[in-house]
Coordinates of C-alpha atoms and ligand atoms in Angstrom, one line a residue:
X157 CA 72.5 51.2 56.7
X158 CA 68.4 52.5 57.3
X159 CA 67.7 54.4 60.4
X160 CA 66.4 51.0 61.8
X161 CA 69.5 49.1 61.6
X162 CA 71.4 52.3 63.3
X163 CA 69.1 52.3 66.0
X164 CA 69.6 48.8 66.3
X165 CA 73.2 48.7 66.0
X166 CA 73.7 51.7 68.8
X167 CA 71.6 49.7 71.2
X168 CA 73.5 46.1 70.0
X169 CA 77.1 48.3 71.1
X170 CA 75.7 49.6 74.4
X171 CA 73.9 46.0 75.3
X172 CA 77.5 43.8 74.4
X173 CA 79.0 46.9 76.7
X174 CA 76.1 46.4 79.7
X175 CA 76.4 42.5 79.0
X176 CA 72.6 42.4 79.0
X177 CA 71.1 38.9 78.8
X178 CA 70.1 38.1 75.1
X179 CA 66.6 37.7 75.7
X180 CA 66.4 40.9 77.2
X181 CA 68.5 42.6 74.5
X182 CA 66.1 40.8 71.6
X183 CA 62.9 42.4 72.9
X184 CA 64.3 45.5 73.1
X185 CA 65.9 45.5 70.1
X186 CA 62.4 45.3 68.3
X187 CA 59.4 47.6 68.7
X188 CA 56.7 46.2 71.0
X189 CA 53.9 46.8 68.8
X190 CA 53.2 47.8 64.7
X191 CA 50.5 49.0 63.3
X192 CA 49.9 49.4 59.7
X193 CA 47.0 50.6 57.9
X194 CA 45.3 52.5 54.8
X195 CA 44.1 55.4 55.6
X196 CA 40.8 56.3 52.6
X197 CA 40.2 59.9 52.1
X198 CA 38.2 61.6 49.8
X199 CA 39.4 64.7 47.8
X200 CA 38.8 67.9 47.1
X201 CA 37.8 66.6 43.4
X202 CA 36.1 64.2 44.0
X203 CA 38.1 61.2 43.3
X204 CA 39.1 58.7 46.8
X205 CA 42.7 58.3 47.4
X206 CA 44.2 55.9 49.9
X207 CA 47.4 56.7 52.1
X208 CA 49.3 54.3 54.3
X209 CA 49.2 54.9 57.8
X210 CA 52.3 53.8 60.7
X211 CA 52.6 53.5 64.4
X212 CA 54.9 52.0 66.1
X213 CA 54.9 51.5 69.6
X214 CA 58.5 50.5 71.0
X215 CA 58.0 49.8 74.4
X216 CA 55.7 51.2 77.2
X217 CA 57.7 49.5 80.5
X218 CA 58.1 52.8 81.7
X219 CA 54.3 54.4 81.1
X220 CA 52.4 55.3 77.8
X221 CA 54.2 55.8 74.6
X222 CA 55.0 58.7 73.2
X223 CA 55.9 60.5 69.8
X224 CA 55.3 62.2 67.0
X225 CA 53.4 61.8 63.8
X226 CA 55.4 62.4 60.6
X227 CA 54.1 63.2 57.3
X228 CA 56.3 62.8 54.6
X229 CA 56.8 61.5 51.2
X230 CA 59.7 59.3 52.1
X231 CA 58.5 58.0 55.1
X232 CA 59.2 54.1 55.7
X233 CA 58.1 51.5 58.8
X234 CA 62.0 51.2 59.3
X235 CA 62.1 55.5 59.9
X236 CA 59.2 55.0 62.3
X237 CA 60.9 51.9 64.0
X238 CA 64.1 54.0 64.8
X239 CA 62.1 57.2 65.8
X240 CA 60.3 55.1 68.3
X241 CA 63.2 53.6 69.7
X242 CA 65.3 56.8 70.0
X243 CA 61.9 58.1 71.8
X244 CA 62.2 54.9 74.3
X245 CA 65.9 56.3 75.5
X246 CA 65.0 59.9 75.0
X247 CA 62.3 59.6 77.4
X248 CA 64.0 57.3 79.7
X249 CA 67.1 59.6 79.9
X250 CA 64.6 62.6 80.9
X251 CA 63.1 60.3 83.6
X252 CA 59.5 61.0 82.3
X253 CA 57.3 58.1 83.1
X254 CA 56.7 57.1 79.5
X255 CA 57.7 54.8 76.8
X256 CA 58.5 55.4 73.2
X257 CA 56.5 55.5 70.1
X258 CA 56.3 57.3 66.6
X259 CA 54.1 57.0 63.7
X260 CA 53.7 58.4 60.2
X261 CA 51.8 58.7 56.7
X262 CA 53.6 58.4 53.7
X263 CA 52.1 61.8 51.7
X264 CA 53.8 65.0 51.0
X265 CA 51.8 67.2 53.4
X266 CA 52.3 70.5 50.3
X267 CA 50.6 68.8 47.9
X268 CA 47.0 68.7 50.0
X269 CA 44.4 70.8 50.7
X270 CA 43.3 72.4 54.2
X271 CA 40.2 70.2 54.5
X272 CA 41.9 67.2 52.7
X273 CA 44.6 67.3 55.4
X274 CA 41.9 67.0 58.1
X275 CA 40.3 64.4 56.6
X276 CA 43.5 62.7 56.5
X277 CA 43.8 63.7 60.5
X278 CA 40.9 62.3 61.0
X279 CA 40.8 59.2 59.1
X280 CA 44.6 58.3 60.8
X281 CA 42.5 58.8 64.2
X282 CA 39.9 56.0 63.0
X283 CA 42.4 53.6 62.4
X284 CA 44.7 53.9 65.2
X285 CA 42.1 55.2 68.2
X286 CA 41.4 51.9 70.0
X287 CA 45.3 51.6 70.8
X288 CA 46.1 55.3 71.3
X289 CA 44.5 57.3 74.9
X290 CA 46.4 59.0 78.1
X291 CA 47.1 56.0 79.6
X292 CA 48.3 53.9 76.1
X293 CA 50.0 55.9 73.6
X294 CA 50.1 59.6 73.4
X295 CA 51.1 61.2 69.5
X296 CA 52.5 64.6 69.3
X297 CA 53.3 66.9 66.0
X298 CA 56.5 65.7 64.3
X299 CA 57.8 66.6 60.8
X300 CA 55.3 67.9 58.0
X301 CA 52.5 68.0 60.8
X302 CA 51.6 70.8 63.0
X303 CA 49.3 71.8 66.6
X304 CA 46.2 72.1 64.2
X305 CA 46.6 68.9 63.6
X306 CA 47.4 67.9 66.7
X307 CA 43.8 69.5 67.4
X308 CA 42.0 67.7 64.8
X309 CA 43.2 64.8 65.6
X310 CA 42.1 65.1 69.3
X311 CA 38.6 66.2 68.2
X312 CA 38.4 63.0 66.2
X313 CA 39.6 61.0 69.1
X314 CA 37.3 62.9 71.6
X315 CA 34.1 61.6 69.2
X316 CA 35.1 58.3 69.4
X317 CA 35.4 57.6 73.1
X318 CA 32.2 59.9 73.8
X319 CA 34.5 62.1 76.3
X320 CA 36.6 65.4 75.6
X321 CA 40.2 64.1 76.0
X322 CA 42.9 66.4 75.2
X323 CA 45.6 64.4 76.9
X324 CA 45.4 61.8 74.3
X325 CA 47.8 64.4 72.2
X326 CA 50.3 67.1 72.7
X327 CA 51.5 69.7 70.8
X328 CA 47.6 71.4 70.5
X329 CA 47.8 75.2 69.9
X330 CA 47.2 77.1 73.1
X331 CA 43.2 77.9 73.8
X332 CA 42.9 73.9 72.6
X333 CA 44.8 71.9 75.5
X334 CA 48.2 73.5 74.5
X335 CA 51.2 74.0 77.2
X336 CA 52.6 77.3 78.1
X337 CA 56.5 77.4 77.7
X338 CA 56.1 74.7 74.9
X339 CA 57.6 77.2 72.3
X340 CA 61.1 78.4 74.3
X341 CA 61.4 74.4 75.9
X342 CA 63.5 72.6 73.6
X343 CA 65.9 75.4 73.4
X344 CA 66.1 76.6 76.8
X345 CA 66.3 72.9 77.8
X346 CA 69.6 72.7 75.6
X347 CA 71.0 75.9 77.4
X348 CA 69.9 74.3 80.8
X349 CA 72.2 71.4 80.0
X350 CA 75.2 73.8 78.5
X351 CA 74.8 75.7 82.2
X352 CA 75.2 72.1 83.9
X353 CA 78.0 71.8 81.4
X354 CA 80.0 74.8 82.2
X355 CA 79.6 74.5 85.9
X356 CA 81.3 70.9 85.7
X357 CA 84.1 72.7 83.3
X358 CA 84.6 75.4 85.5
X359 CA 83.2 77.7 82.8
X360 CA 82.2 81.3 83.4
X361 CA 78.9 81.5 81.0
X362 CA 79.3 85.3 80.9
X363 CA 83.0 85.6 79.7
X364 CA 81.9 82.3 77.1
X365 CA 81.0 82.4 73.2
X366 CA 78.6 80.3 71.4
X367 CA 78.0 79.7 67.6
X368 CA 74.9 78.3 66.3
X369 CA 73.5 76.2 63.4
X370 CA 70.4 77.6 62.8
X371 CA 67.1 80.0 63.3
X372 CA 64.4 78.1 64.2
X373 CA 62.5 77.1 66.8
X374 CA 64.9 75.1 68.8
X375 CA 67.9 77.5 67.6
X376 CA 65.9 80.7 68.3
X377 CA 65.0 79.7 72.0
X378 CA 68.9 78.8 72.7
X379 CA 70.2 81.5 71.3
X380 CA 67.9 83.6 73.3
X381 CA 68.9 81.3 76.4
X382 CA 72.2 81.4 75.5
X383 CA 72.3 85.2 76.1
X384 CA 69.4 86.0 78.6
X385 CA 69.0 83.0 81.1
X386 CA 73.2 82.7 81.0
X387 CA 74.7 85.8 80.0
X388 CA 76.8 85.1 77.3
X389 CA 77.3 86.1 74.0
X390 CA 76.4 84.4 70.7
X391 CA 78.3 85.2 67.9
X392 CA 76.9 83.3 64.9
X393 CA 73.6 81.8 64.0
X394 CA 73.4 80.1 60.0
X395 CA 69.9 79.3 58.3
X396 CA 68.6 77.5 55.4
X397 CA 67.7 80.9 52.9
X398 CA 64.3 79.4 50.9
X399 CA 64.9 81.8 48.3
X400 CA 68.4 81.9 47.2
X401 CA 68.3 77.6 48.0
X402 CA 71.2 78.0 50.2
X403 CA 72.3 78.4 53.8
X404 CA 74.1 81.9 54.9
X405 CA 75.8 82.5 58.9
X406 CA 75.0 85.3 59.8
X407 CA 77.5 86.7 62.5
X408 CA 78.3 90.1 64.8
X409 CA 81.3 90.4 66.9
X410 CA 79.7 92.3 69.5
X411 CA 76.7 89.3 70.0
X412 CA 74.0 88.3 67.8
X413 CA 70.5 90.2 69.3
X414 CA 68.3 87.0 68.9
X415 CA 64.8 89.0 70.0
X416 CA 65.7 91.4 66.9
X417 CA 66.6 88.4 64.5
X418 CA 63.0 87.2 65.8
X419 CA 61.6 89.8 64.4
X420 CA 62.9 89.6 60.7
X421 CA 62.5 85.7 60.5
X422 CA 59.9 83.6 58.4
X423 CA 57.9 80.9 60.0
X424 CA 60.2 78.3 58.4
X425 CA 63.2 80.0 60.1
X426 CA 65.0 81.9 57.1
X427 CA 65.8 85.4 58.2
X428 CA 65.8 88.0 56.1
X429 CA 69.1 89.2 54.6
X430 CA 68.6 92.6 53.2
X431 CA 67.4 93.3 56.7
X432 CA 70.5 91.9 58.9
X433 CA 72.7 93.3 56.8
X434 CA 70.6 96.6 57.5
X435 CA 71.0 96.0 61.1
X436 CA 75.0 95.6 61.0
X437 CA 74.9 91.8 60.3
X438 CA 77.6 90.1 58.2
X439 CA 76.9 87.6 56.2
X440 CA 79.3 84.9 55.8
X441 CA 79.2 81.3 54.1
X442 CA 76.7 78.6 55.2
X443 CA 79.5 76.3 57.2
X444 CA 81.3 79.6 58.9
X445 CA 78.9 79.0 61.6
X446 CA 81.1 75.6 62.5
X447 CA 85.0 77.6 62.7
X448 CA 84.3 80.5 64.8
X449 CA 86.6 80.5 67.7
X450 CA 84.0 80.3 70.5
X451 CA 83.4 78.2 73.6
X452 CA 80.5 76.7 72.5
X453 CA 79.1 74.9 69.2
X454 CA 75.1 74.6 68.8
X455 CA 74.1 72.4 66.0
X456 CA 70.7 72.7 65.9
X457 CA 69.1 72.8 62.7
X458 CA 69.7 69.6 61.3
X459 CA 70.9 65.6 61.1
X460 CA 74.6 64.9 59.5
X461 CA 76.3 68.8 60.0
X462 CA 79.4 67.9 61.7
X463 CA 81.3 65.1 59.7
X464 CA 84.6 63.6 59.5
X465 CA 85.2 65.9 56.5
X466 CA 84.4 69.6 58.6
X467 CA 85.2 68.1 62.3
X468 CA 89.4 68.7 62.2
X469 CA 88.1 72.6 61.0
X470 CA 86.5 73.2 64.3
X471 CA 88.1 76.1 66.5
X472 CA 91.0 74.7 69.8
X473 CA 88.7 77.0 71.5
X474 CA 85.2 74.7 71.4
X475 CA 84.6 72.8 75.1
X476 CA 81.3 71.7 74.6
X477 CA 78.8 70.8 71.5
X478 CA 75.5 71.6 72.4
X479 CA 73.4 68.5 69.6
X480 CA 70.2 70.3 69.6
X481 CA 69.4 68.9 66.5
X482 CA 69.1 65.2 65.9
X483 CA 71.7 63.6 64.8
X484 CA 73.7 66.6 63.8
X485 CA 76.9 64.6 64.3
X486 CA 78.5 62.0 62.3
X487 CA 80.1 58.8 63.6
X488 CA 83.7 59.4 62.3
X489 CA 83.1 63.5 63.7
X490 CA 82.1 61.8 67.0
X491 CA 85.3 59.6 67.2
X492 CA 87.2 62.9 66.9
X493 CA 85.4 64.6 69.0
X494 CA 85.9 62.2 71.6
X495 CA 89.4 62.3 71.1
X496 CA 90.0 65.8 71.0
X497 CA 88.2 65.7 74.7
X498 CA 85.3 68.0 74.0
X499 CA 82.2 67.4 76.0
X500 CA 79.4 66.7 73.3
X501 CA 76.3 66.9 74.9
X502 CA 74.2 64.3 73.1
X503 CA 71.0 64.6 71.2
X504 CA 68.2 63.1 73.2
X505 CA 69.7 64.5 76.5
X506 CA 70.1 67.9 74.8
X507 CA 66.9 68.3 73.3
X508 CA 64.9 66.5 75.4
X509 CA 63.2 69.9 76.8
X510 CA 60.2 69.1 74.1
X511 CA 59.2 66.0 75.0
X512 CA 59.6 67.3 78.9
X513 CA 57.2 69.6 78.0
X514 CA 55.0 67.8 76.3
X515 CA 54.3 65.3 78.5
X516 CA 53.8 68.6 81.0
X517 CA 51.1 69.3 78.8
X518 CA 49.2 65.9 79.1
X519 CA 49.7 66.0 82.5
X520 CA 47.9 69.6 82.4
X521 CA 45.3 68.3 80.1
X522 CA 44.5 65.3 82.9
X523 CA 44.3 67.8 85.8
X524 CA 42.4 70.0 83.6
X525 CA 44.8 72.7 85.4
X526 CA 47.1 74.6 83.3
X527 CA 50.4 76.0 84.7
X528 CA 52.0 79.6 83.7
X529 CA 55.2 79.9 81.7
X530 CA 57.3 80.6 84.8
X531 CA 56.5 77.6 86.1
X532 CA 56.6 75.1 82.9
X533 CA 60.1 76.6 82.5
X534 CA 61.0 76.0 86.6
X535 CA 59.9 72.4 86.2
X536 CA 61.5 71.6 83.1
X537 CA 64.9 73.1 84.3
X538 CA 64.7 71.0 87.7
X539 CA 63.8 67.7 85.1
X540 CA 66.6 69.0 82.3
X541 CA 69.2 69.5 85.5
X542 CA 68.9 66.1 86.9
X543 CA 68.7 64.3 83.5
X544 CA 72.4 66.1 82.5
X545 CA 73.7 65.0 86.0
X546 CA 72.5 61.3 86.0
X547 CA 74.8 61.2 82.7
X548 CA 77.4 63.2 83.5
X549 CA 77.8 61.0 86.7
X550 CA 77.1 57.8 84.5
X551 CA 80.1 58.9 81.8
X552 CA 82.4 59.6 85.4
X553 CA 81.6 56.5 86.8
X554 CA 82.1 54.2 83.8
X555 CA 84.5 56.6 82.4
X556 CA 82.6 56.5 78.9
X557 CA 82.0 59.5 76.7
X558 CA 78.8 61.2 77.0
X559 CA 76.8 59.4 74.5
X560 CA 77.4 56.1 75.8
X561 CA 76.9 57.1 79.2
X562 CA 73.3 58.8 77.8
X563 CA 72.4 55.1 76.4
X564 CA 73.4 53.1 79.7
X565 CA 71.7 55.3 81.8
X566 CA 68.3 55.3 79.4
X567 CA 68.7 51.5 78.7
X568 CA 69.0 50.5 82.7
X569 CA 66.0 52.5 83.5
X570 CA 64.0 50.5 80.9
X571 CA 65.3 47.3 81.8
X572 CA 64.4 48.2 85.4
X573 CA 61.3 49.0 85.2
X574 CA 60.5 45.9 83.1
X575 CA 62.3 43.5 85.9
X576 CA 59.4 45.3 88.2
X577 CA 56.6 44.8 85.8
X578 CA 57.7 41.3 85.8
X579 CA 58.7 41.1 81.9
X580 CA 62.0 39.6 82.5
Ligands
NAD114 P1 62.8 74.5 62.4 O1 62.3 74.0 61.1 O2 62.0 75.4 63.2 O3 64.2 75.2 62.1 C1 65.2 74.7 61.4 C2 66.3 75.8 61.1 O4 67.4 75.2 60.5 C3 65.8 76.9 60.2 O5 66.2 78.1 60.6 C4 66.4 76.5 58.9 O6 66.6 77.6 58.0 C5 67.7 76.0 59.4 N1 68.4 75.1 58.4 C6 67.9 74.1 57.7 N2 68.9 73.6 56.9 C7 70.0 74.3 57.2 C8 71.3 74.2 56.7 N3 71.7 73.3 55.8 N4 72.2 75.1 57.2 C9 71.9 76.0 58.1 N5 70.6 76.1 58.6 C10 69.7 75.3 58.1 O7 63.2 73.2 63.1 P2 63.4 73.0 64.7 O8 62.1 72.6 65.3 O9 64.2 74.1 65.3 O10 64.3 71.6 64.8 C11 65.6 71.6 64.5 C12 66.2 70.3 64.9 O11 65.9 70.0 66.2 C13 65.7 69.1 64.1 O12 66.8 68.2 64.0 C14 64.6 68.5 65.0 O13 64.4 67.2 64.7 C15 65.3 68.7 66.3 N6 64.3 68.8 67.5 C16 63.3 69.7 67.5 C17 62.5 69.8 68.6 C18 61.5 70.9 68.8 O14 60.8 70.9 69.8 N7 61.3 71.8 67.8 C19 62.6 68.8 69.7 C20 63.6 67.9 69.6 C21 64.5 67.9 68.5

């Protein structure tokens, strides 16, 4: 099954569940809008090469689309299609005022230059422009692209409408239309929702444990929000070690110090092991990470982590996984999961801090008023709170496990708001 026929098949379970009438279920199970296009750029050496070019714009009911653009060698319309639909519930769950879009280059972004990567930028810009803007479709950085080119590609767009325009993209380094408190959101919006968690569990967050998959950006920020903003302690984080091609947990009984590990990471999150182990650090396999006997498990590095082969492993002690990865669980692990009564906090409520923020920083950019950090973080708390309480009262009410209750609440917003627009 593709990542298209996934997507399609979650929303077919949750719209036979919702009874939704057919027609209604048939336009949302396709995107909206699909764009396609070559994309000519001319290298460093001379010669022209032509790259092909997505964007797919699922459906804007709710206000602009929004999503990232990926740039990677495998990348396929049928990727894009489900990235834009997962964006559609993700951002309907969050209750931001937009829709859900993604788009994408097939090109391995290591194999190009500095300026050839702008020229790419910019040459997906003149393509797409005429349907992208504030108020149509607003990209963001995504895998294998980054807030340079988030800036390019705003420059580009700025030329071509003849007006500055940084809310046309988000993601922008900070000086260029960038947000304050865009680097801690997505991991301090999943502990926000493991703090709504606990207090439903009757969990003290201070006398809790947590073990994490991970030491990147999302990791990092929740293991520093795990311990700062809640008071608990982390035993574990893991990471991917680019050297030795392997993944290592690094763990401390007495709590992992995640402003020191900051300090001896790499940009692509590996930390470095001669100086954890330094530092008191033991270093254990890649999966010990997933049996520690803690209160709560964080997978947040990647999709596919906790499968029906590793989930029966998993400590008596675990009440609540934490996905701030996407897709880190696997159907047959969630069927357990459900089973064994943990609360799994899903994906696009869990990790929906970024796109929070990001749309926080268009709605900056249009106000041409910028926010501090204390009160990006304020907002997306209030935003993250309510979102985990709409589905935790939705999987109460309907007494459905977390994931489905995420879906019904995203997919009744959507259909609502096209009932008003008059769609339906
Ligand atoms: P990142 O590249 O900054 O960090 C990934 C981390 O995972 C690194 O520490 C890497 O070493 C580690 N890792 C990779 N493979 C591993 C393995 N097999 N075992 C253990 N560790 C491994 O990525 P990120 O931005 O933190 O994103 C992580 C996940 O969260 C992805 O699924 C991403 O799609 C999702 N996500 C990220 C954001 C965001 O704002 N960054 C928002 C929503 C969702």
């Amino acid at each position: 099954m593709n990542a298209f026929e996934m997507a399609q098949a979650q929303f077919d379970a949750v719209a036979a569940r919702m009874k939704l009438d057919k027609g209604v279920a048939d336009l949302l199970r396709w995107p909206l809008r699909e764009f396609k296009f070559s994309i000519p750029v001319r290298m460093d050496d001379g010669s022209l090469r032509v790259f092909t070019g997505f964007r797919v714009q699922h459906n804007d009911s709710r206000g602009p689309n929004k999503g990232g653009i990926r740039f990677a060698a495998d990348e396929t319309i049928d990727t894009v299609r489900a990235l834009a639909m997962w964006m559609t519930w993700k951002c309907a769950v969050a209750d931001i005022p937009l829709g859900g879009g993604k788009g994408g280059v097939i090109v391995d972004p290591s194999t190009l230059s500095v300026s050839e990567k702008e020229r790419l930028c910019r040459g997906w810009m003149q393509q797409m422009w005429k349907h992208l803007g504030p108020r149509q479709d607003v990209p963001a950085p995504d895998v294998g692209t980054t807030p340079q080119m988030m800036a390019w590609m705003m420059d580009e767009y700025s030329k071509l409408v003849g007006v500055y325009t940084p809310g046309m993209i988000t993601g922008k380094p900070l000086g260029a239309g960038g947000s304050l408190g865009r680097t801690e959101a997505t991991g301090f919006g999943v502990t926000y929702c493991i703090r709504e968690a606990m207090k439903h569990l009757k969990m003290d967050p201070k006398a809790c444990t947590a073990s994490i998959q991970g030491f990147g950006n999302v990791s990092q920020y929740a293991t520093i929000g795990f311990t700062e903003l809640l008071g608990g302690k982390v035993v574990a984080v893991s990471c991917w070690d680019l050297k030795d091609k392997k993944a290592y947990t690094y763990s401390k009984k007495d709590g992992i110090d995640g402003r020191f590990l900051l300090t001896i990471v790499d940009q692509y999150g590996t930390i470095d092991k001669e100086a954890a182990k330094k530092a008191g650090y033991e270093i254990e396999a890649a999966d010990a990470w997933l049996y520690k006997d803690v209160d709560v498990l964080i997978p947040a590095a990647k999709e596919g982590q906790i499968t029906g082969d590793n989930v029966g492993k998993i400590s008596k002690q675990v009440k609540i996984i934490a996905e701030g990865a996407n897709g880190p669980v696997t159907i047959d692990a969630d069927k357990e999961i459900q089973k064994r009564g943990i609360l799994d906090i899903p994906d696009f409520l869990c990790n929906a801090g970024g796109v929070t923020t990001s749309y926080f920083e268009s709605v900056q950019n249009d106000m041409n008023f910028y926010w501090s950090t204390e009160e990006v973080l304020k907002r997306l708390d209030d935003k993250i709170s309510v979102a985990f309480h709409a589905v935790l009262d939705m999987s109460l009410k309907e007494k459905v496990y977390m994931r489905d209750a995420a879906y019904l609440v995203s997919i009744e917003r959507v259909v609502k708001a096209m009932q008003h627009r008059g769609w339906i």
